[in-house]
Amino acid sequence: MTDIRKLLDERVLILDGAMGTMIQKYNLQENDYRGERFKDWKHSLKGNNDLLVLSNPKVIEEIHNKYLESGADIIETNTFSSNSVSMADYHMENLVSELNLEASKLAKKCATEFTRKNPSKPRFVAGSIGPTTKTASLSPDVNNPGFRAIDFDQLVDSYREQIKALVDGGCDLLLVETVFDTLNCKAALFAISDYFEKTGITPLPVMVSGTITDASGRTLSGQTIEAFLYSVSHYPLLSIGINCALGAELMRPYIETLSKESSFYISVYPNAGLPNEFGQYDETPNHMAGTLKDFLNNKWVNIVGGCCGTTNE
């Protein structure tokens, strides 16, 4: 397999776009999420997008292939919520290993086929590791600021289970993404480091992508982009960057700062602008491309993709 670092020294690589946005286009109903296997599940499953790798894998395969056809060098596994913390919402914690394993295998199959067709453009699979539905730094109870819904060790255990299955499925990279709480991210990085150290497997390259939540320029847990960078710089990352929450234009100052302060490659995958009053994203591909062109001209970024609202177009 081609060393992705060698490619990053030569050109900007393209990451895929939103999985959820593409899934919405299929207008799936409860039965589509259930499939045959989960037809008698006692709880509602509509909206559990990660489950589709087991119940309706053709949809996910089609989406991967659409992104690969449109030029993506890196596609993400459909595993953003495939951890025991998030899957508890659907009472599916026992499926976490299978979800990650099958999602990784599916994405790898698609990427391998496109690499075979054009060996001069190798394709890579990034194992998507989301932030979970709980935060280790903030209290969910305004009346009890010292309370935490989860602790560091619980997060490490949850992430370790996901990481093992992603690696077993054949992914090439690990992507800790949409980081709103750096302590959660640190738990993921610890789990990754611990997993590779204990198994003796050669560590996969790791990408980290944080989320600046609003115009204050801070993550949800209160860090500036510089503080976020320094908090995770102990790990030998492949790349650091930002995704979600904002469109490309509003990300500009933070990407500029990261590119000046960081020794890692820089990634950016913005939303298609900010959502309108109906929760829809109006920004056109041409508009986003114009903004990202400025990032490229300034040599600020090495990996470019799309988050919420973005498609293969």
CSV table of C-alpha atoms in Angstrom, one decimal:
chain,number,residue,atom,x,y,z
A,1,MET,CA,0.0,0.0,0.0
A,2,THR,CA,1.3,3.5,-0.9
A,3,ASP,CA,2.4,5.5,2.1
A,4,ILE,CA,-0.2,8.3,2.5
A,5,ARG,CA,2.5,10.7,3.8
A,6,LYS,CA,4.3,10.4,0.5
A,7,LEU,CA,1.1,11.4,-1.3
A,8,LEU,CA,0.4,14.3,1.1
A,9,ASP,CA,3.9,15.7,0.3
A,10,GLU,CA,2.9,15.7,-3.4
A,11,ARG,CA,-0.6,17.0,-3.4
A,12,VAL,CA,-3.8,17.8,-1.5
A,13,LEU,CA,-5.9,14.7,-0.9
A,14,ILE,CA,-9.7,14.6,-1.1
A,15,LEU,CA,-11.7,13.3,1.8
A,16,ASP,CA,-15.3,12.2,1.1
A,17,GLY,CA,-18.4,14.3,2.2
A,18,ALA,CA,-21.3,13.7,4.5
A,19,MET,CA,-22.7,10.2,5.0
A,20,GLY,CA,-25.9,11.3,6.8
A,21,THR,CA,-26.8,13.8,4.1
A,22,MET,CA,-26.5,11.2,1.4
A,23,ILE,CA,-28.5,8.7,3.4
A,24,GLN,CA,-31.3,11.2,3.7
A,25,LYS,CA,-31.6,11.2,-0.1
A,26,TYR,CA,-32.8,7.6,0.1
A,27,ASN,CA,-35.8,8.6,2.3
A,28,LEU,CA,-35.4,5.4,4.3
A,29,GLN,CA,-38.3,4.3,6.6
A,30,GLU,CA,-38.3,2.2,9.8
A,31,ASN,CA,-38.4,-1.1,7.8
A,32,ASP,CA,-35.4,0.0,5.7
A,33,TYR,CA,-33.4,0.4,8.9
A,34,ARG,CA,-34.6,-2.9,10.3
A,35,GLY,CA,-34.1,-5.1,7.3
A,36,GLU,CA,-34.9,-8.8,7.8
A,37,ARG,CA,-32.5,-9.3,10.7
A,38,PHE,CA,-33.9,-6.6,13.0
A,39,LYS,CA,-37.6,-6.8,11.9
A,40,ASP,CA,-38.7,-7.7,15.4
A,41,TRP,CA,-36.4,-5.4,17.4
A,42,LYS,CA,-38.4,-3.9,20.3
A,43,HIS,CA,-37.1,-0.4,19.9
A,44,SER,CA,-37.3,2.2,17.1
A,45,LEU,CA,-34.3,2.0,14.7
A,46,LYS,CA,-35.1,4.8,12.2
A,47,GLY,CA,-32.2,7.2,12.2
A,48,ASN,CA,-29.6,4.6,13.3
A,49,ASN,CA,-27.5,5.2,10.2
A,50,ASP,CA,-24.6,3.1,11.3
A,51,LEU,CA,-26.9,0.0,11.5
A,52,LEU,CA,-27.4,0.2,7.7
A,53,VAL,CA,-24.0,-1.6,7.2
A,54,LEU,CA,-25.8,-4.7,8.6
A,55,SER,CA,-29.5,-4.2,7.6
A,56,ASN,CA,-29.1,-2.4,4.2
A,57,PRO,CA,-25.4,-2.4,3.2
A,58,LYS,CA,-26.2,-1.7,-0.5
A,59,VAL,CA,-27.1,1.9,0.4
A,60,ILE,CA,-23.8,2.4,2.2
A,61,GLU,CA,-21.8,0.8,-0.6
A,62,GLU,CA,-23.5,3.0,-3.2
A,63,ILE,CA,-22.6,6.1,-1.2
A,64,HIS,CA,-19.0,5.0,-0.8
A,65,ASN,CA,-18.8,4.4,-4.6
A,66,LYS,CA,-20.4,7.8,-5.4
A,67,TYR,CA,-17.7,9.5,-3.4
A,68,LEU,CA,-14.9,7.4,-4.9
A,69,GLU,CA,-16.3,8.1,-8.4
A,70,SER,CA,-16.2,11.8,-7.7
A,71,GLY,CA,-12.5,11.6,-6.8
A,72,ALA,CA,-12.2,10.9,-3.1
A,73,ASP,CA,-8.8,9.7,-2.1
A,74,ILE,CA,-10.1,8.8,1.4
A,75,ILE,CA,-13.5,7.5,2.4
A,76,GLU,CA,-14.8,7.2,5.9
A,77,THR,CA,-16.4,4.1,7.4
A,78,ASN,CA,-20.0,4.5,8.4
A,79,THR,CA,-19.2,4.2,12.1
A,80,PHE,CA,-19.5,7.7,13.5
A,81,SER,CA,-21.8,6.4,16.3
A,82,SER,CA,-20.6,2.8,16.4
A,83,ASN,CA,-19.5,2.8,20.0
A,84,SER,CA,-21.2,1.4,23.1
A,85,VAL,CA,-22.0,4.8,24.5
A,86,SER,CA,-24.0,6.0,21.5
A,87,MET,CA,-25.5,2.6,20.6
A,88,ALA,CA,-27.0,2.4,24.0
A,89,ASP,CA,-29.7,4.7,22.7
A,90,TYR,CA,-30.9,1.8,20.5
A,91,HIS,CA,-30.1,-0.9,23.0
A,92,MET,CA,-27.5,-2.3,20.6
A,93,GLU,CA,-24.3,-2.1,22.6
A,94,ASN,CA,-23.6,-5.8,21.8
A,95,LEU,CA,-23.4,-5.1,18.1
A,96,VAL,CA,-20.6,-2.5,18.3
A,97,SER,CA,-17.8,-4.9,17.2
A,98,GLU,CA,-19.8,-6.3,14.3
A,99,LEU,CA,-20.9,-2.8,13.2
A,100,ASN,CA,-17.3,-1.6,13.0
A,101,LEU,CA,-15.9,-4.8,11.5
A,102,GLU,CA,-18.5,-4.9,8.7
A,103,ALA,CA,-18.3,-1.1,8.0
A,104,SER,CA,-14.6,-1.3,7.7
A,105,LYS,CA,-14.7,-4.3,5.4
A,106,LEU,CA,-17.4,-2.7,3.2
A,107,ALA,CA,-15.5,0.6,2.8
A,108,LYS,CA,-12.2,-1.3,2.2
A,109,LYS,CA,-13.9,-3.4,-0.5
A,110,CYS,CA,-15.0,-0.3,-2.4
A,111,ALA,CA,-11.7,1.5,-2.0
A,112,THR,CA,-9.7,-1.6,-3.1
A,113,GLU,CA,-11.8,-1.9,-6.3
A,114,PHE,CA,-11.2,1.7,-7.3
A,115,THR,CA,-7.4,1.3,-6.5
A,116,ARG,CA,-7.4,-1.8,-8.7
A,117,LYS,CA,-9.0,0.2,-11.6
A,118,ASN,CA,-6.5,3.0,-11.3
A,119,PRO,CA,-3.3,2.0,-9.3
A,120,SER,CA,-1.9,5.5,-9.9
A,121,LYS,CA,-4.6,6.9,-7.6
A,122,PRO,CA,-4.7,4.7,-4.5
A,123,ARG,CA,-7.7,5.0,-2.2
A,124,PHE,CA,-7.7,4.9,1.6
A,125,VAL,CA,-10.2,4.0,4.3
A,126,ALA,CA,-10.4,6.1,7.4
A,127,GLY,CA,-12.1,4.5,10.4
A,128,SER,CA,-14.5,7.1,11.7
A,129,ILE,CA,-14.5,7.5,15.5
A,130,GLY,CA,-17.1,10.0,16.6
A,131,PRO,CA,-17.2,11.9,19.9
A,132,THR,CA,-19.9,9.7,21.5
A,133,THR,CA,-23.1,11.1,23.0
A,134,LYS,CA,-21.5,11.9,26.3
A,135,THR,CA,-18.9,14.4,27.5
A,136,ALA,CA,-16.2,13.8,30.1
A,137,SER,CA,-15.6,17.5,30.7
A,138,LEU,CA,-19.0,19.0,31.1
A,139,SER,CA,-22.0,18.2,33.4
A,140,PRO,CA,-25.3,17.5,31.7
A,141,ASP,CA,-27.0,18.8,34.9
A,142,VAL,CA,-27.0,22.6,35.3
A,143,ASN,CA,-27.8,22.2,39.0
A,144,ASN,CA,-24.8,19.9,39.6
A,145,PRO,CA,-21.8,21.2,37.7
A,146,GLY,CA,-19.5,18.5,39.2
A,147,PHE,CA,-21.6,15.6,37.8
A,148,ARG,CA,-20.3,13.7,34.8
A,149,ALA,CA,-22.3,11.2,32.8
A,150,ILE,CA,-19.2,9.3,31.9
A,151,ASP,CA,-15.6,9.1,33.0
A,152,PHE,CA,-12.2,8.7,31.1
A,153,ASP,CA,-11.8,5.0,31.7
A,154,GLN,CA,-15.3,4.2,30.5
A,155,LEU,CA,-14.6,6.2,27.3
A,156,VAL,CA,-11.3,4.4,26.8
A,157,ASP,CA,-13.0,1.0,27.1
A,158,SER,CA,-15.7,2.0,24.6
A,159,TYR,CA,-13.2,3.4,22.1
A,160,ARG,CA,-10.9,0.4,22.4
A,161,GLU,CA,-13.7,-1.9,21.4
A,162,GLN,CA,-14.4,0.2,18.3
A,163,ILE,CA,-10.8,0.6,17.4
A,164,LYS,CA,-10.1,-3.2,17.4
A,165,ALA,CA,-12.9,-3.9,15.1
A,166,LEU,CA,-12.1,-1.1,12.7
A,167,VAL,CA,-8.5,-2.3,12.4
A,168,ASP,CA,-9.6,-6.0,12.1
A,169,GLY,CA,-11.8,-4.9,9.2
A,170,GLY,CA,-8.9,-3.5,7.3
A,171,CYS,CA,-9.1,0.3,7.5
A,172,ASP,CA,-5.9,2.2,6.6
A,173,LEU,CA,-6.3,5.2,9.0
A,174,LEU,CA,-8.1,6.2,12.1
A,175,LEU,CA,-10.1,9.4,12.2
A,176,VAL,CA,-11.1,10.8,15.6
A,177,GLU,CA,-13.5,13.4,14.4
A,178,THR,CA,-16.0,16.1,15.4
A,179,VAL,CA,-14.2,16.6,18.7
A,180,PHE,CA,-16.2,18.9,20.9
A,181,ASP,CA,-14.6,17.8,24.2
A,182,THR,CA,-10.8,17.3,24.1
A,183,LEU,CA,-10.9,14.9,27.1
A,184,ASN,CA,-13.1,12.5,25.0
A,185,CYS,CA,-10.5,12.9,22.2
A,186,LYS,CA,-7.6,12.1,24.7
A,187,ALA,CA,-9.5,9.0,25.8
A,188,ALA,CA,-9.7,7.9,22.1
A,189,LEU,CA,-6.0,8.6,21.5
A,190,PHE,CA,-5.1,6.7,24.7
A,191,ALA,CA,-7.2,3.8,23.6
A,192,ILE,CA,-5.5,3.8,20.1
A,193,SER,CA,-2.0,4.0,21.6
A,194,ASP,CA,-2.8,1.3,24.2
A,195,TYR,CA,-4.4,-1.0,21.6
A,196,PHE,CA,-1.4,-0.9,19.2
A,197,GLU,CA,1.1,-1.2,22.1
A,198,LYS,CA,-0.6,-4.3,23.6
A,199,THR,CA,-1.2,-6.1,20.3
A,200,GLY,CA,2.2,-5.3,18.7
A,201,ILE,CA,0.4,-4.3,15.5
A,202,THR,CA,2.1,-1.5,13.5
A,203,PRO,CA,0.1,1.6,14.5
A,204,LEU,CA,-2.1,3.1,11.8
A,205,PRO,CA,-1.8,6.8,11.0
A,206,VAL,CA,-4.3,8.9,13.1
A,207,MET,CA,-6.2,12.0,12.0
A,208,VAL,CA,-7.9,14.2,14.5
A,209,SER,CA,-10.5,16.8,13.6
A,210,GLY,CA,-12.1,19.2,16.1
A,211,THR,CA,-15.2,21.3,16.1
A,212,ILE,CA,-15.3,25.0,16.7
A,213,THR,CA,-18.9,25.4,17.8
A,214,ASP,CA,-19.6,29.1,17.3
A,215,ALA,CA,-18.2,32.6,16.7
A,216,SER,CA,-16.4,32.6,20.0
A,217,GLY,CA,-13.8,30.4,18.3
A,218,ARG,CA,-13.9,27.7,20.9
A,219,THR,CA,-14.8,24.1,21.2
A,220,LEU,CA,-17.8,23.2,23.3
A,221,SER,CA,-15.6,22.4,26.3
A,222,GLY,CA,-14.1,25.9,26.0
A,223,GLN,CA,-10.8,25.6,24.2
A,224,THR,CA,-9.4,27.9,21.6
A,225,ILE,CA,-8.0,26.2,18.4
A,226,GLU,CA,-4.4,26.7,19.7
A,227,ALA,CA,-5.3,25.1,23.1
A,228,PHE,CA,-6.9,22.2,21.3
A,229,LEU,CA,-3.8,21.7,19.1
A,230,TYR,CA,-1.4,21.7,22.1
A,231,SER,CA,-3.7,19.4,24.0
A,232,VAL,CA,-3.4,16.6,21.5
A,233,SER,CA,0.1,17.3,20.1
A,234,HIS,CA,1.7,14.6,22.4
A,235,TYR,CA,0.4,12.0,19.9
A,236,PRO,CA,2.3,11.6,16.6
A,237,LEU,CA,-0.7,12.5,14.5
A,238,LEU,CA,-0.9,12.3,10.7
A,239,SER,CA,-3.1,15.4,10.6
A,240,ILE,CA,-5.1,17.8,12.6
A,241,GLY,CA,-8.0,20.0,11.5
A,242,ILE,CA,-11.6,21.0,11.9
A,243,ASN,CA,-14.9,19.9,10.7
A,244,CYS,CA,-18.7,20.4,11.2
A,245,ALA,CA,-20.6,23.3,12.9
A,246,LEU,CA,-19.3,25.9,10.5
A,247,GLY,CA,-19.1,26.5,6.8
A,248,ALA,CA,-15.7,27.1,5.1
A,249,GLU,CA,-15.8,30.9,5.3
A,250,LEU,CA,-16.2,30.9,9.1
A,251,MET,CA,-13.5,28.3,9.4
A,252,ARG,CA,-10.9,30.5,7.7
A,253,PRO,CA,-9.2,32.1,10.7
A,254,TYR,CA,-8.9,28.8,12.6
A,255,ILE,CA,-7.5,26.9,9.6
A,256,GLU,CA,-4.9,29.7,9.1
A,257,THR,CA,-3.9,29.5,12.8
A,258,LEU,CA,-3.6,25.7,12.7
A,259,SER,CA,-1.5,25.8,9.6
A,260,LYS,CA,0.9,28.3,11.2
A,261,GLU,CA,1.1,26.6,14.6
A,262,SER,CA,1.0,22.9,13.8
A,263,SER,CA,3.7,20.5,12.6
A,264,PHE,CA,1.1,18.0,11.4
A,265,TYR,CA,-0.7,17.9,8.0
A,266,ILE,CA,-3.9,20.0,8.1
A,267,SER,CA,-7.4,18.8,7.2
A,268,VAL,CA,-10.6,20.7,6.7
A,269,TYR,CA,-14.1,19.4,6.0
A,270,PRO,CA,-16.7,22.1,6.4
A,271,ASN,CA,-20.5,22.0,6.5
A,272,ALA,CA,-22.2,23.3,3.4
A,273,GLY,CA,-22.6,26.7,5.1
A,274,LEU,CA,-24.9,27.1,8.1
A,275,PRO,CA,-28.3,25.5,8.2
A,276,ASN,CA,-31.4,27.6,7.2
A,277,GLU,CA,-34.5,27.8,9.3
A,278,PHE,CA,-35.6,24.4,8.0
A,279,GLY,CA,-32.4,22.7,8.9
A,280,GLN,CA,-31.3,22.5,5.3
A,281,TYR,CA,-27.9,23.5,3.9
A,282,ASP,CA,-28.1,25.9,1.0
A,283,GLU,CA,-24.4,26.4,0.0
A,284,THR,CA,-23.6,25.3,-3.5
A,285,PRO,CA,-20.6,23.2,-4.4
A,286,ASN,CA,-19.2,26.1,-6.5
A,287,HIS,CA,-19.5,28.5,-3.6
A,288,MET,CA,-17.7,26.1,-1.2
A,289,ALA,CA,-15.0,25.4,-3.8
A,290,GLY,CA,-14.4,29.1,-4.2
A,291,THR,CA,-13.7,29.4,-0.5
A,292,LEU,CA,-11.6,26.3,-0.3
A,293,LYS,CA,-9.6,27.5,-3.3
A,294,ASP,CA,-8.4,30.4,-1.1
A,295,PHE,CA,-7.2,27.8,1.6
A,296,LEU,CA,-5.3,25.9,-1.2
A,297,ASN,CA,-3.7,29.1,-2.6
A,298,ASN,CA,-2.4,30.0,0.8
A,299,LYS,CA,-1.1,26.4,1.2
A,300,TRP,CA,-3.0,26.0,4.5
A,301,VAL,CA,-4.5,22.5,4.0
A,302,ASN,CA,-3.4,19.1,2.9
A,303,ILE,CA,-6.7,17.2,3.2
A,304,VAL,CA,-10.1,18.7,2.0
A,305,GLY,CA,-13.6,17.2,2.3
A,306,GLY,CA,-17.1,18.0,3.4
A,307,CYS,CA,-19.3,17.5,6.4
A,308,CYS,CA,-23.0,18.1,7.0
A,309,GLY,CA,-25.0,19.1,3.9
A,310,THR,CA,-22.2,18.1,1.5
A,311,THR,CA,-22.6,15.4,-1.2
A,312,ASN,CA,-20.6,13.8,-4.0
A,313,GLU,CA,-21.3,16.9,-6.1
